[in-house]
PDB file of C-alpha atoms in Angstrom:
ATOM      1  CA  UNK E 658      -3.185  -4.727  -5.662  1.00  0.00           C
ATOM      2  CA  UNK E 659      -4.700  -7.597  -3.656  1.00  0.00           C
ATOM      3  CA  UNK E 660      -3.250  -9.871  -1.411  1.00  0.00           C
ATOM      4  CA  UNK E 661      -2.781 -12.521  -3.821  1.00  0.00           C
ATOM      5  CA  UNK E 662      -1.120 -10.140  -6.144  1.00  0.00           C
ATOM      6  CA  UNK E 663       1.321  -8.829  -3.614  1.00  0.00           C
ATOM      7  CA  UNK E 664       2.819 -12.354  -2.562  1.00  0.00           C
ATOM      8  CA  UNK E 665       3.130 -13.729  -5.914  1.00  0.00           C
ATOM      9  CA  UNK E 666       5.105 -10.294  -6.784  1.00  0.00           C
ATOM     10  CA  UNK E 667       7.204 -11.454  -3.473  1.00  0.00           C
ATOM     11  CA  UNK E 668       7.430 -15.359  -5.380  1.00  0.00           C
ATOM     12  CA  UNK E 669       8.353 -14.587  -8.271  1.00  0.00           C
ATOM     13  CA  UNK E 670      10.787 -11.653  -7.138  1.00  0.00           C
ATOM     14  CA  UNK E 671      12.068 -13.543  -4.747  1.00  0.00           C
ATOM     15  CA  UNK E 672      12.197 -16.969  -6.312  1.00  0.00           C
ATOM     16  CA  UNK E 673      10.950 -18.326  -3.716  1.00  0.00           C
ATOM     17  CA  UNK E 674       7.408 -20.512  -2.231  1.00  0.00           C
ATOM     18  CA  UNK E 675       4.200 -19.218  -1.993  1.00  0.00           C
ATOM     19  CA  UNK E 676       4.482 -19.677   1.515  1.00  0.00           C
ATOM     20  CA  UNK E 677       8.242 -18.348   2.281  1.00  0.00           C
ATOM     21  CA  UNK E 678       6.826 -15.204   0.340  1.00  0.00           C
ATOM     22  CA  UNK E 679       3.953 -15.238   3.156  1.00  0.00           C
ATOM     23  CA  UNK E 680       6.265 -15.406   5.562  1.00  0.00           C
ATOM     24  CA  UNK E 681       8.679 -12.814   4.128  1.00  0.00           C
ATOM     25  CA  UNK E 682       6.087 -10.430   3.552  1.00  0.00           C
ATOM     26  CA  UNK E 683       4.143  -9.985   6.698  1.00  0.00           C
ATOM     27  CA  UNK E 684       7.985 -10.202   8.445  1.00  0.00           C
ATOM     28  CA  UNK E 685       9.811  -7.298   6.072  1.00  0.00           C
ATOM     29  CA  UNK E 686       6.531  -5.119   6.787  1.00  0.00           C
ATOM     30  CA  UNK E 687       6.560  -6.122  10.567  1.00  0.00           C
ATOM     31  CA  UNK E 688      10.201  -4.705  10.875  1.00  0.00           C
ATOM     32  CA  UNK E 689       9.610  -1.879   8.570  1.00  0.00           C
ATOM     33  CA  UNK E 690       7.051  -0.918  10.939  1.00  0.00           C
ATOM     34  CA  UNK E 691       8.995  -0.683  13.859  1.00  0.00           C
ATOM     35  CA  UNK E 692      11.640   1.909  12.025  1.00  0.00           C
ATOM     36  CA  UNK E 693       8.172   4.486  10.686  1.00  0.00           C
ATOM     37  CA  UNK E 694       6.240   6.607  12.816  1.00  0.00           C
ATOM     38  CA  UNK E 695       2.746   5.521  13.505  1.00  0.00           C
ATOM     39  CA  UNK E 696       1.385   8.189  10.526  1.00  0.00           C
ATOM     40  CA  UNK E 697       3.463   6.917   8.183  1.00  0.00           C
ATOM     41  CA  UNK E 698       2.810   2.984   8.739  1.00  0.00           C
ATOM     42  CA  UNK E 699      -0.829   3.764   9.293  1.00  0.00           C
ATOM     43  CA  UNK E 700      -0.500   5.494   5.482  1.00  0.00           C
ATOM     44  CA  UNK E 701       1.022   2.245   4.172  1.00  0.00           C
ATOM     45  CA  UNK E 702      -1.304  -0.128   5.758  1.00  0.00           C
ATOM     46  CA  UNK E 703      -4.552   1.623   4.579  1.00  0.00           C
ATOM     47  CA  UNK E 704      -2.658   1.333   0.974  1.00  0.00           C
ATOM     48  CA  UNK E 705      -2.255  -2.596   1.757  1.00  0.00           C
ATOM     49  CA  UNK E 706      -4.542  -5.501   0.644  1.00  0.00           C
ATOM     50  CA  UNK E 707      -6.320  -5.996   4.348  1.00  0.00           C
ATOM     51  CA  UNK E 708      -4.845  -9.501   5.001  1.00  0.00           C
ATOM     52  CA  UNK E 709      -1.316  -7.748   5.278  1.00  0.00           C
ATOM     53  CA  UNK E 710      -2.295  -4.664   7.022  1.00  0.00           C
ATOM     54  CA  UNK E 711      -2.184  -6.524  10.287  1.00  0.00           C
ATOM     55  CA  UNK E 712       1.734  -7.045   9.846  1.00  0.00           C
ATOM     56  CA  UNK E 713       2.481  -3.529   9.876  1.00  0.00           C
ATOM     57  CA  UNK E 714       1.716  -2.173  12.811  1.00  0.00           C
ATOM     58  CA  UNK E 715       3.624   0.287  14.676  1.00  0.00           C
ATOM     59  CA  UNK E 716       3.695   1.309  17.974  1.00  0.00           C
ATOM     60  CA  UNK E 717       5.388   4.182  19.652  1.00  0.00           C
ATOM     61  CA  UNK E 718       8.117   6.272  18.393  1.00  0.00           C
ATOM     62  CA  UNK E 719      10.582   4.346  15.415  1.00  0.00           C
ATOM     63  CA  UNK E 720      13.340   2.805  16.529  1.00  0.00           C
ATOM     64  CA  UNK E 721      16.512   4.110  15.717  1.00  0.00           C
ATOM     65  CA  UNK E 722      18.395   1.502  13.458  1.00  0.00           C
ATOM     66  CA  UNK E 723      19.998   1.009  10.170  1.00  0.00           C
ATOM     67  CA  UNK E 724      19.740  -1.397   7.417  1.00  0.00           C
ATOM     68  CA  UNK E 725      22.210  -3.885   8.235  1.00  0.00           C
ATOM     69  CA  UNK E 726      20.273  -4.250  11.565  1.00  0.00           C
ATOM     70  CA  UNK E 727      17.021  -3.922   9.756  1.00  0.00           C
ATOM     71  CA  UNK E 728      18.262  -7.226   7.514  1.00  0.00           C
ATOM     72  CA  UNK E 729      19.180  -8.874  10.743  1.00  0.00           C
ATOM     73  CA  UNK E 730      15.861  -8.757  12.359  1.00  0.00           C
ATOM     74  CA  UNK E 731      14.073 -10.248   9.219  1.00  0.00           C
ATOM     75  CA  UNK E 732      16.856 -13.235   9.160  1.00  0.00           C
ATOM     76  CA  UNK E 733      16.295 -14.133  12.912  1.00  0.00           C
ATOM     77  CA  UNK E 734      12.872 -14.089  12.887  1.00  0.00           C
ATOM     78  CA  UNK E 735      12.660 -15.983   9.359  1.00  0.00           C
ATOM     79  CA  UNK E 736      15.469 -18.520  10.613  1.00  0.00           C
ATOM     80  CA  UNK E 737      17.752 -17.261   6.880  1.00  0.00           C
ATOM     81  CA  UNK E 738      20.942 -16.040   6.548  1.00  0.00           C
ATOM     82  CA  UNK E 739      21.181 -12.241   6.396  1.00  0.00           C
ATOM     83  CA  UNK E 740      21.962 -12.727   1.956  1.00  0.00           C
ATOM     84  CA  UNK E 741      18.563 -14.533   1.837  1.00  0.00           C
ATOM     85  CA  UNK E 742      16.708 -12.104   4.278  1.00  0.00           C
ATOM     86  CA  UNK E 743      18.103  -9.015   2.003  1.00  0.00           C
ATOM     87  CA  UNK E 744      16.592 -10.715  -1.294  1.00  0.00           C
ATOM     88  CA  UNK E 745      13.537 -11.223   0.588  1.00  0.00           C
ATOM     89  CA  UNK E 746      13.197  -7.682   1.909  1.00  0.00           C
ATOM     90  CA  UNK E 747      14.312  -6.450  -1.646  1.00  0.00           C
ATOM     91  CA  UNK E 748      11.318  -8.347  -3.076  1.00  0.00           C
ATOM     92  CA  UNK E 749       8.628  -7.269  -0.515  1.00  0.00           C
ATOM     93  CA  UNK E 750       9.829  -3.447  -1.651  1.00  0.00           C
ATOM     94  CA  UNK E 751       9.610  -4.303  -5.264  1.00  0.00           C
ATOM     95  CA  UNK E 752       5.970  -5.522  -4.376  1.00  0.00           C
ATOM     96  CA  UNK E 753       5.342  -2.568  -1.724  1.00  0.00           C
ATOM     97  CA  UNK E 754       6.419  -0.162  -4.520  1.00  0.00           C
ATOM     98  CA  UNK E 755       3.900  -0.902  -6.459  1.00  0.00           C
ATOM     99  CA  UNK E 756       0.856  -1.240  -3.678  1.00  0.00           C
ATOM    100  CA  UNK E 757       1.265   1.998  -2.602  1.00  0.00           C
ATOM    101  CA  UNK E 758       2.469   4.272  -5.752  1.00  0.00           C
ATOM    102  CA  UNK E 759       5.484   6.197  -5.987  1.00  0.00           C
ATOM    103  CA  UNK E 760       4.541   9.245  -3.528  1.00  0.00           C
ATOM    104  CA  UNK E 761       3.448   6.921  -0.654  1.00  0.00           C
ATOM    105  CA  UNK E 762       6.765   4.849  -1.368  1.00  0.00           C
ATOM    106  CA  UNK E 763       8.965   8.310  -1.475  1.00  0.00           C
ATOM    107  CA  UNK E 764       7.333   9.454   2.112  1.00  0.00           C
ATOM    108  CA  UNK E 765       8.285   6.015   3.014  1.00  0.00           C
ATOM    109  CA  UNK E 766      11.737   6.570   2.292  1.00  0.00           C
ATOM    110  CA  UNK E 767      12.083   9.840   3.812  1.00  0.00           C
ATOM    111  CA  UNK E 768      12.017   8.323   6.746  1.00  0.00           C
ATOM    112  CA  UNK E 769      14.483   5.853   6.613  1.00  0.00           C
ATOM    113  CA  UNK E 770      18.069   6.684   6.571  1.00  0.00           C
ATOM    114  CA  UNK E 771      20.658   6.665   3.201  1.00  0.00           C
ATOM    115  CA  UNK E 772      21.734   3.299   3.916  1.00  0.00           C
ATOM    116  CA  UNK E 773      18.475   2.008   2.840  1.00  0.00           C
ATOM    117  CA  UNK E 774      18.672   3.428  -0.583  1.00  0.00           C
ATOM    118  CA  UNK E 775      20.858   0.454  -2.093  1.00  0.00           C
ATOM    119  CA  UNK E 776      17.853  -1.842  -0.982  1.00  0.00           C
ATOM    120  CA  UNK E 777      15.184   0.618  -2.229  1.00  0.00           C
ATOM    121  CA  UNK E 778      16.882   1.209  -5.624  1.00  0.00           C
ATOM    122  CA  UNK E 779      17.434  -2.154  -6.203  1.00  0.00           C
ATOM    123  CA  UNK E 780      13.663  -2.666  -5.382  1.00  0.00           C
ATOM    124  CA  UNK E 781      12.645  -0.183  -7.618  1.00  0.00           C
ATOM    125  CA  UNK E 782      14.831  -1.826 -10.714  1.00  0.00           C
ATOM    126  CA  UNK E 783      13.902  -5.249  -9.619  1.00  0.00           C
ATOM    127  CA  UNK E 784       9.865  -3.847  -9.791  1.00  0.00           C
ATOM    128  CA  UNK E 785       7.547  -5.416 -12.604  1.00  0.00           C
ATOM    129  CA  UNK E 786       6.153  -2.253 -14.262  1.00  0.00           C
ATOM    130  CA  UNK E 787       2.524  -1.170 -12.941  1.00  0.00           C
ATOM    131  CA  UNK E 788      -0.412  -1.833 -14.530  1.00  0.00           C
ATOM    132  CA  UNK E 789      -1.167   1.184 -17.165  1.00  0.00           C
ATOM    133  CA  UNK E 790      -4.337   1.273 -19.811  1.00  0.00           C
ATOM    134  CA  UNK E 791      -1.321   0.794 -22.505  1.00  0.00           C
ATOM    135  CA  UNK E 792       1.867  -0.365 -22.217  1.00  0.00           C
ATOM    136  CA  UNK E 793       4.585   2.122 -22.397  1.00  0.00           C
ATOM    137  CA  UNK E 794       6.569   2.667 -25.747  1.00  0.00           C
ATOM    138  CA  UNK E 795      10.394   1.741 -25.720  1.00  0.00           C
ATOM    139  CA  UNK E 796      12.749   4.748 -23.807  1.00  0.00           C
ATOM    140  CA  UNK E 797      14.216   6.754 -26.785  1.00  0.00           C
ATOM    141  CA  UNK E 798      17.943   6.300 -25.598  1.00  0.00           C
ATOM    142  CA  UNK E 799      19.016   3.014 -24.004  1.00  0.00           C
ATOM    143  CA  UNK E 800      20.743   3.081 -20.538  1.00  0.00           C
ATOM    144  CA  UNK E 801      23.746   2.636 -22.002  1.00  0.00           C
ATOM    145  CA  UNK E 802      23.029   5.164 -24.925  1.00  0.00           C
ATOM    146  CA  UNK E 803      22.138   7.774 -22.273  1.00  0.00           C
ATOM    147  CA  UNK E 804      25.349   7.734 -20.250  1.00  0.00           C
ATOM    148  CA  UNK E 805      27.492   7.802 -23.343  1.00  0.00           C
ATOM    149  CA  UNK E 806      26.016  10.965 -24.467  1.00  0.00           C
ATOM    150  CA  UNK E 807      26.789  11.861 -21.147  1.00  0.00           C
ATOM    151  CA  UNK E 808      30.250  10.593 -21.676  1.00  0.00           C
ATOM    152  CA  UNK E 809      31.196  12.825 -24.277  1.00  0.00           C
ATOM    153  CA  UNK E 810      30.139  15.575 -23.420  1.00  0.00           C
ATOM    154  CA  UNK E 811      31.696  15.704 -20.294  1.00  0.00           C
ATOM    155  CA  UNK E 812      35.012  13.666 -20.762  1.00  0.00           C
ATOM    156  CA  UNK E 813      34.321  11.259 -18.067  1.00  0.00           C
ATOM    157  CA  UNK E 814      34.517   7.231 -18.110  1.00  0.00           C
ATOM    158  CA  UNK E 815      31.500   5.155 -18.114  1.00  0.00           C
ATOM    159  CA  UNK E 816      31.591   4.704 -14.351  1.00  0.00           C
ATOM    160  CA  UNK E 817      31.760   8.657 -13.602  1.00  0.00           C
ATOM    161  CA  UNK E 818      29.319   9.480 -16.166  1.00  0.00           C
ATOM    162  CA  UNK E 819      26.796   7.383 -14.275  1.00  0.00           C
ATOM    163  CA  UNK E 820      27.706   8.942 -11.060  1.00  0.00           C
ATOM    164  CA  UNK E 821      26.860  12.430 -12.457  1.00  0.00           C
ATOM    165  CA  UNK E 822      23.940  12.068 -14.508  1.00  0.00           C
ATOM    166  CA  UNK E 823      22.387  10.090 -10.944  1.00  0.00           C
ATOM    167  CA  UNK E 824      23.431  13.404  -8.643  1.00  0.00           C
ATOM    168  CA  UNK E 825      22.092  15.388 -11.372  1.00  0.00           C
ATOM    169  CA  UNK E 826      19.000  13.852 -11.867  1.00  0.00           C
ATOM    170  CA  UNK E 827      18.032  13.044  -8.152  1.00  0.00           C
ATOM    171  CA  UNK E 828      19.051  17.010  -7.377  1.00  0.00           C
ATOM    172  CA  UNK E 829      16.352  17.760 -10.241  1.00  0.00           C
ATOM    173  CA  UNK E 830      13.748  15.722  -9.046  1.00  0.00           C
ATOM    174  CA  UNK E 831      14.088  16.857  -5.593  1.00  0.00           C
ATOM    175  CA  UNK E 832      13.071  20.589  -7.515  1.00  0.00           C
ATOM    176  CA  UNK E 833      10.095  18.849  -9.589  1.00  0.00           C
ATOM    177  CA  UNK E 834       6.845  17.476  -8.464  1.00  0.00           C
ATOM    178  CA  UNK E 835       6.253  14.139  -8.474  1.00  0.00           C
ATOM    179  CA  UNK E 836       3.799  13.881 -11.176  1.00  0.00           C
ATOM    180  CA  UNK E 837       6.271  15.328 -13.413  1.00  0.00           C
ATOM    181  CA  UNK E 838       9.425  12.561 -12.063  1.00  0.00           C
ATOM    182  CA  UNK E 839       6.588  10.108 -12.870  1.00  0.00           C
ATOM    183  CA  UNK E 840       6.715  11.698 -16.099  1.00  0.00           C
ATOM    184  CA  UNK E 841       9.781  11.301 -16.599  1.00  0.00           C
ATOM    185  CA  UNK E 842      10.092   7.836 -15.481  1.00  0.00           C
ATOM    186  CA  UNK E 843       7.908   6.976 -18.355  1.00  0.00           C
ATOM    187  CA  UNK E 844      10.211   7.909 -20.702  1.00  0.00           C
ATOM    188  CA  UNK E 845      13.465   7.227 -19.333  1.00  0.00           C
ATOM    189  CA  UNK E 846      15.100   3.814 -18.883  1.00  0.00           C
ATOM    190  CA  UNK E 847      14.277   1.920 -15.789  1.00  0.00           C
ATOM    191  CA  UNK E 848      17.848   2.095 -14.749  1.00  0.00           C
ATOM    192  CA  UNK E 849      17.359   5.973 -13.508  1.00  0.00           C
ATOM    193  CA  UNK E 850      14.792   5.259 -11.839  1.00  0.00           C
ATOM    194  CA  UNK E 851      16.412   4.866  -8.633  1.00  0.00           C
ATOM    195  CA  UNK E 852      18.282   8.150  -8.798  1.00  0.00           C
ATOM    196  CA  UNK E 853      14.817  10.255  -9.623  1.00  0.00           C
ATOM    197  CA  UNK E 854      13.083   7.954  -6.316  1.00  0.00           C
ATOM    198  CA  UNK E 855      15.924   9.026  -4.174  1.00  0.00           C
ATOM    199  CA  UNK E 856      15.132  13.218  -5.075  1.00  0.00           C
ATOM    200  CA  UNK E 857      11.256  12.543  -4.572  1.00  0.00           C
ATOM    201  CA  UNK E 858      12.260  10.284  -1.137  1.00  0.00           C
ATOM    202  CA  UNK E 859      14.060  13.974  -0.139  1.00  0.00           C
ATOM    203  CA  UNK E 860      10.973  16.101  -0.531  1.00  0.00           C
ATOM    204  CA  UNK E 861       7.940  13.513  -0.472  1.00  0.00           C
ATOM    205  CA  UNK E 862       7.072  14.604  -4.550  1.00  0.00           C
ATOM    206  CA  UNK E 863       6.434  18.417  -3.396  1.00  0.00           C
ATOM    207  CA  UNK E 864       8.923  20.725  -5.218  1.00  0.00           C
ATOM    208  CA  UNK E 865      11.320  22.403  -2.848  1.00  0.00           C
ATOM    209  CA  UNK E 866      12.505  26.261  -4.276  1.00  0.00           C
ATOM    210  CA  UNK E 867      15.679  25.769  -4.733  1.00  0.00           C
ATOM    211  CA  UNK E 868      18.139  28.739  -6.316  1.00  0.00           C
ATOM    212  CA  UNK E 869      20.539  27.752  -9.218  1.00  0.00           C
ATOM    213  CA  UNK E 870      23.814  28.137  -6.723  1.00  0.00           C
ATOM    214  CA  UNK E 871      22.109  25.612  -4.004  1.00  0.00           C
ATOM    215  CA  UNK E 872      21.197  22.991  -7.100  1.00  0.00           C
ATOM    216  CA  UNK E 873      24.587  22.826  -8.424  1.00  0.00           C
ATOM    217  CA  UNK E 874      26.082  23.105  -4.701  1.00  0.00           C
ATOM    218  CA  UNK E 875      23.886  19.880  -4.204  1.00  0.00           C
ATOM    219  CA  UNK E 876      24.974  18.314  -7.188  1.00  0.00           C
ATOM    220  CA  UNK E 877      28.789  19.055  -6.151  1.00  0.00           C
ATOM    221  CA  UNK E 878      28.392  17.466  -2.746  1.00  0.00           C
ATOM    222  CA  UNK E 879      26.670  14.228  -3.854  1.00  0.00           C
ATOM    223  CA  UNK E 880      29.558  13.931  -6.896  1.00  0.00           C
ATOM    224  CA  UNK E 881      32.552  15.431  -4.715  1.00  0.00           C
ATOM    225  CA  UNK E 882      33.100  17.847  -7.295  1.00  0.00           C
ATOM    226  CA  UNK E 883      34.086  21.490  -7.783  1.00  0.00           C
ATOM    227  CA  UNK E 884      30.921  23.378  -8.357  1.00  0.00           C
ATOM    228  CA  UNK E 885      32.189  24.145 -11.826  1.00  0.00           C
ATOM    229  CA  UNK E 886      32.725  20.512 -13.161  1.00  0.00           C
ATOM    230  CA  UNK E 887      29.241  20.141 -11.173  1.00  0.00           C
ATOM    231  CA  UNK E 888      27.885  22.521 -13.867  1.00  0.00           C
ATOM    232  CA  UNK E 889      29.226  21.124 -16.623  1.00  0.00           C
ATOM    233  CA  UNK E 890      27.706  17.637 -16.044  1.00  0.00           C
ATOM    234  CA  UNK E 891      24.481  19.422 -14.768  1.00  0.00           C
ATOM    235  CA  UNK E 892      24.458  20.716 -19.055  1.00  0.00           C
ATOM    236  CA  UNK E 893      25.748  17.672 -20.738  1.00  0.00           C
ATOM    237  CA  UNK E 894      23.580  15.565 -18.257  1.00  0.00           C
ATOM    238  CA  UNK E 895      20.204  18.114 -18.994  1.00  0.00           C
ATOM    239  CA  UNK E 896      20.797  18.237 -22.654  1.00  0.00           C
ATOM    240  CA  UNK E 897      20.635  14.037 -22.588  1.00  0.00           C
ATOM    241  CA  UNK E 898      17.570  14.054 -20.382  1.00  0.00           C
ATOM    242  CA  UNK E 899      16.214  16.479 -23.588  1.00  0.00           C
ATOM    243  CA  UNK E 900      17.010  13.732 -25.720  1.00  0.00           C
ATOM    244  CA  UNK E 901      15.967  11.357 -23.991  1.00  0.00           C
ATOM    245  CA  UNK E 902      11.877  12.372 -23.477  1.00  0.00           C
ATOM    246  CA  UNK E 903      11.378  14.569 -25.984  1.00  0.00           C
ATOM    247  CA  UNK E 904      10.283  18.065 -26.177  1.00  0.00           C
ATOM    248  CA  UNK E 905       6.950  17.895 -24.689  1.00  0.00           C
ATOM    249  CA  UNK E 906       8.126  16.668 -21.136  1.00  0.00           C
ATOM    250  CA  UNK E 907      11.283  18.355 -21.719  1.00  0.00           C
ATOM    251  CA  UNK E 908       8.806  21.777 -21.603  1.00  0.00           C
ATOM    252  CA  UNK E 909       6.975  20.455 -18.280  1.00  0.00           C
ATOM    253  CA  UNK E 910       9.690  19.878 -16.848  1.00  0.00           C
ATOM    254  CA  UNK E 911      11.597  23.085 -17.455  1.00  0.00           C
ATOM    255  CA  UNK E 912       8.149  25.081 -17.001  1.00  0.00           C
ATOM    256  CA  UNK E 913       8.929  24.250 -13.201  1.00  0.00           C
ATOM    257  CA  UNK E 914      12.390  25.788 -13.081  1.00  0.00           C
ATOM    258  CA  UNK E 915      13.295  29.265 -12.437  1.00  0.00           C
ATOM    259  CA  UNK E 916      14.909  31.566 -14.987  1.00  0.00           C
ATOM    260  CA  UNK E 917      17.520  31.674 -13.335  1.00  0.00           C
ATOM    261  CA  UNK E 918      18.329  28.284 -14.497  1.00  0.00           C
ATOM    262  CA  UNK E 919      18.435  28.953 -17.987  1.00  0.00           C
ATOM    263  CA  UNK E 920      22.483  29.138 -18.396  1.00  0.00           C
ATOM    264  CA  UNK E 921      21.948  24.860 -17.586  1.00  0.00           C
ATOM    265  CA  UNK E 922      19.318  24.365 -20.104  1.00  0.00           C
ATOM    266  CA  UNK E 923      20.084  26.631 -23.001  1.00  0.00           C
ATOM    267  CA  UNK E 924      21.144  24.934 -26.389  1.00  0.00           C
ATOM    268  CA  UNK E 925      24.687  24.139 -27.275  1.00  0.00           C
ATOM    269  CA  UNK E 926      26.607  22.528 -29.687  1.00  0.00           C
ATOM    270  CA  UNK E 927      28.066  19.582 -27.973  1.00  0.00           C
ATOM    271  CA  UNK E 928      30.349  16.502 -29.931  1.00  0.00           C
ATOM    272  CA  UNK E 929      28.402  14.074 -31.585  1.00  0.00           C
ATOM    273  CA  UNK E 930      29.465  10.977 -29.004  1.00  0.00           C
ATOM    274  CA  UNK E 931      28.429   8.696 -31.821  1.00  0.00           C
ATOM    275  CA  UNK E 932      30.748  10.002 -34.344  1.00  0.00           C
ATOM    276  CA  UNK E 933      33.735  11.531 -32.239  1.00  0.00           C
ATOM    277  CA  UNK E 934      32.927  14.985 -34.216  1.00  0.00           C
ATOM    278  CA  UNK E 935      31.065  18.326 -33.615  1.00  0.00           C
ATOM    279  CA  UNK E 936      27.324  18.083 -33.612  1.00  0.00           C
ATOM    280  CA  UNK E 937      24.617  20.242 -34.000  1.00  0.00           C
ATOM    281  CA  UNK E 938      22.741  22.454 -31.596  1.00  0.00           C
ATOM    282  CA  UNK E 939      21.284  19.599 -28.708  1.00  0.00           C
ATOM    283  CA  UNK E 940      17.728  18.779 -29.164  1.00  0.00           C
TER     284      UNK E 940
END
């Protein structure tokens, strides 16, 4: 991405002047900055077209602040108020995102703290898709089709259903590389995307071993769930994804799992949520 590239990203995401987005830019990435270490913003800025490495420089040790202060720095140094600073921030993520490719953007969020991850998912949604020799076919299940299949087979409401099928999936991708979650992203609406960033932001794209009990202990603790409703959703949430991308990824992804995870994964008969009766064998 060159420099011209990035700030209209920043316009257009922003809705805002060619010269706010300047302005935004080179001020989210100053602040940024100042909360990595050195490696880390020296990583980004070699990723950066060269008239915006300048703005992210860091020196010393990151300062220790959240987002809310992170917003406020951008709005007193832009002269905004702290809603406009946020959408501007948002956008130079969204554009950032893209500059430096999903594992540079997931060691980036590794070291910032959870508070961030509203503003980084909402970047990541907000993101025009990157470049690829073709364009990507359609997901197979729709947002909404996905967390109704999750729906039924779990008895939640729409709102829960999301919540467990996003611990689920960012437990899984903390236990997958991240060429596989890219995988995955491919195929999956863009609305998980944020869920499958936050597992990769845990573990920088490098698969941490992880037993069965510890991945639906971590799934229980994100939900606040007993470990055996954790289960169930970690099934009905699994057989979707399987739905969802098809065998083949469905394969490369489970290839990375252990064994041991095979009582999650194995085939059931689940209801059919589109018909309100008993299905076949999940596919």
């Amino acid at each position: 991405m060159d420099y011209a590239d990035f700030i209209t990203t920043v316009e257009r995401q922003a809705g805002v002047s060619g010269e706010e987005a300047e302005r935004a830019a080179c001020t989210t990435l100053g602040t940024l900055a100042q909360r990595l270490s050195v490696g880390e913003a020296t990583d980004i800025a070699r990723r950066l077209p060269g008239d915006l490495r300048s703005c992210l420089v860091a020196e010393g040790p990151p300062e220790r602040f959240h987002v809310d202060e992170f917003v406020r720095r951008i709005a007193a140094q832009v002269g905004v108020d702290p809603a406009t600073a946020e959408r501007d921030a948002r956008a130079v993520f969204s554009a950032l995102a893209l500059a430096v490719g999903p594992d540079e953007f997931a060691d980036l969020r590794s070291e910032l703290p959870k508070d961030f991850d509203p503003l980084l998912d909402a970047a990541l949604v907000e993101a025009p898709p990157r470049p690829a020799a073709e364009p990507p076919a359609a997901p197979i299940l729709s947002f909404d089709e996905f967390l109704e299949r999750v729906a039924g087979r779990t008895g939640l409401d729409r709102a829960r259903a999301q919540r467990a099928a996003e611990a689920v999936l960012q437990v899984l991708a903390s236990r997958i590389t991240g060429g596989q979650i890219d995988d995955l992203e491919s195929q999956l609406p863009v609305e998980l995307r944020p869920a499958l960033e936050r597992g990769r932001g845990r573990t920088g794209g490098r698969a941490r071993p992880m037993s069965l009990e510890a991945f639906v202990g971590a799934i229980a603790k994100l939900e606040g769930v007993s470990r055996s409703e954790a289960a169930q959703h970690a099934r009905a949430t699994l057989a979707t994804l399987r739905e969802a991308v098809g065998e083949k990824e469905w394969s490369d992804t489970t290839a990375q799992l252990p064994g041991e995870y095979q009582p999650l994964l194995k085939r059931e008969t689940w209801p059919d949520p589109s018909r309100g009766v008993a299905g076949g064998p999940a596919t």
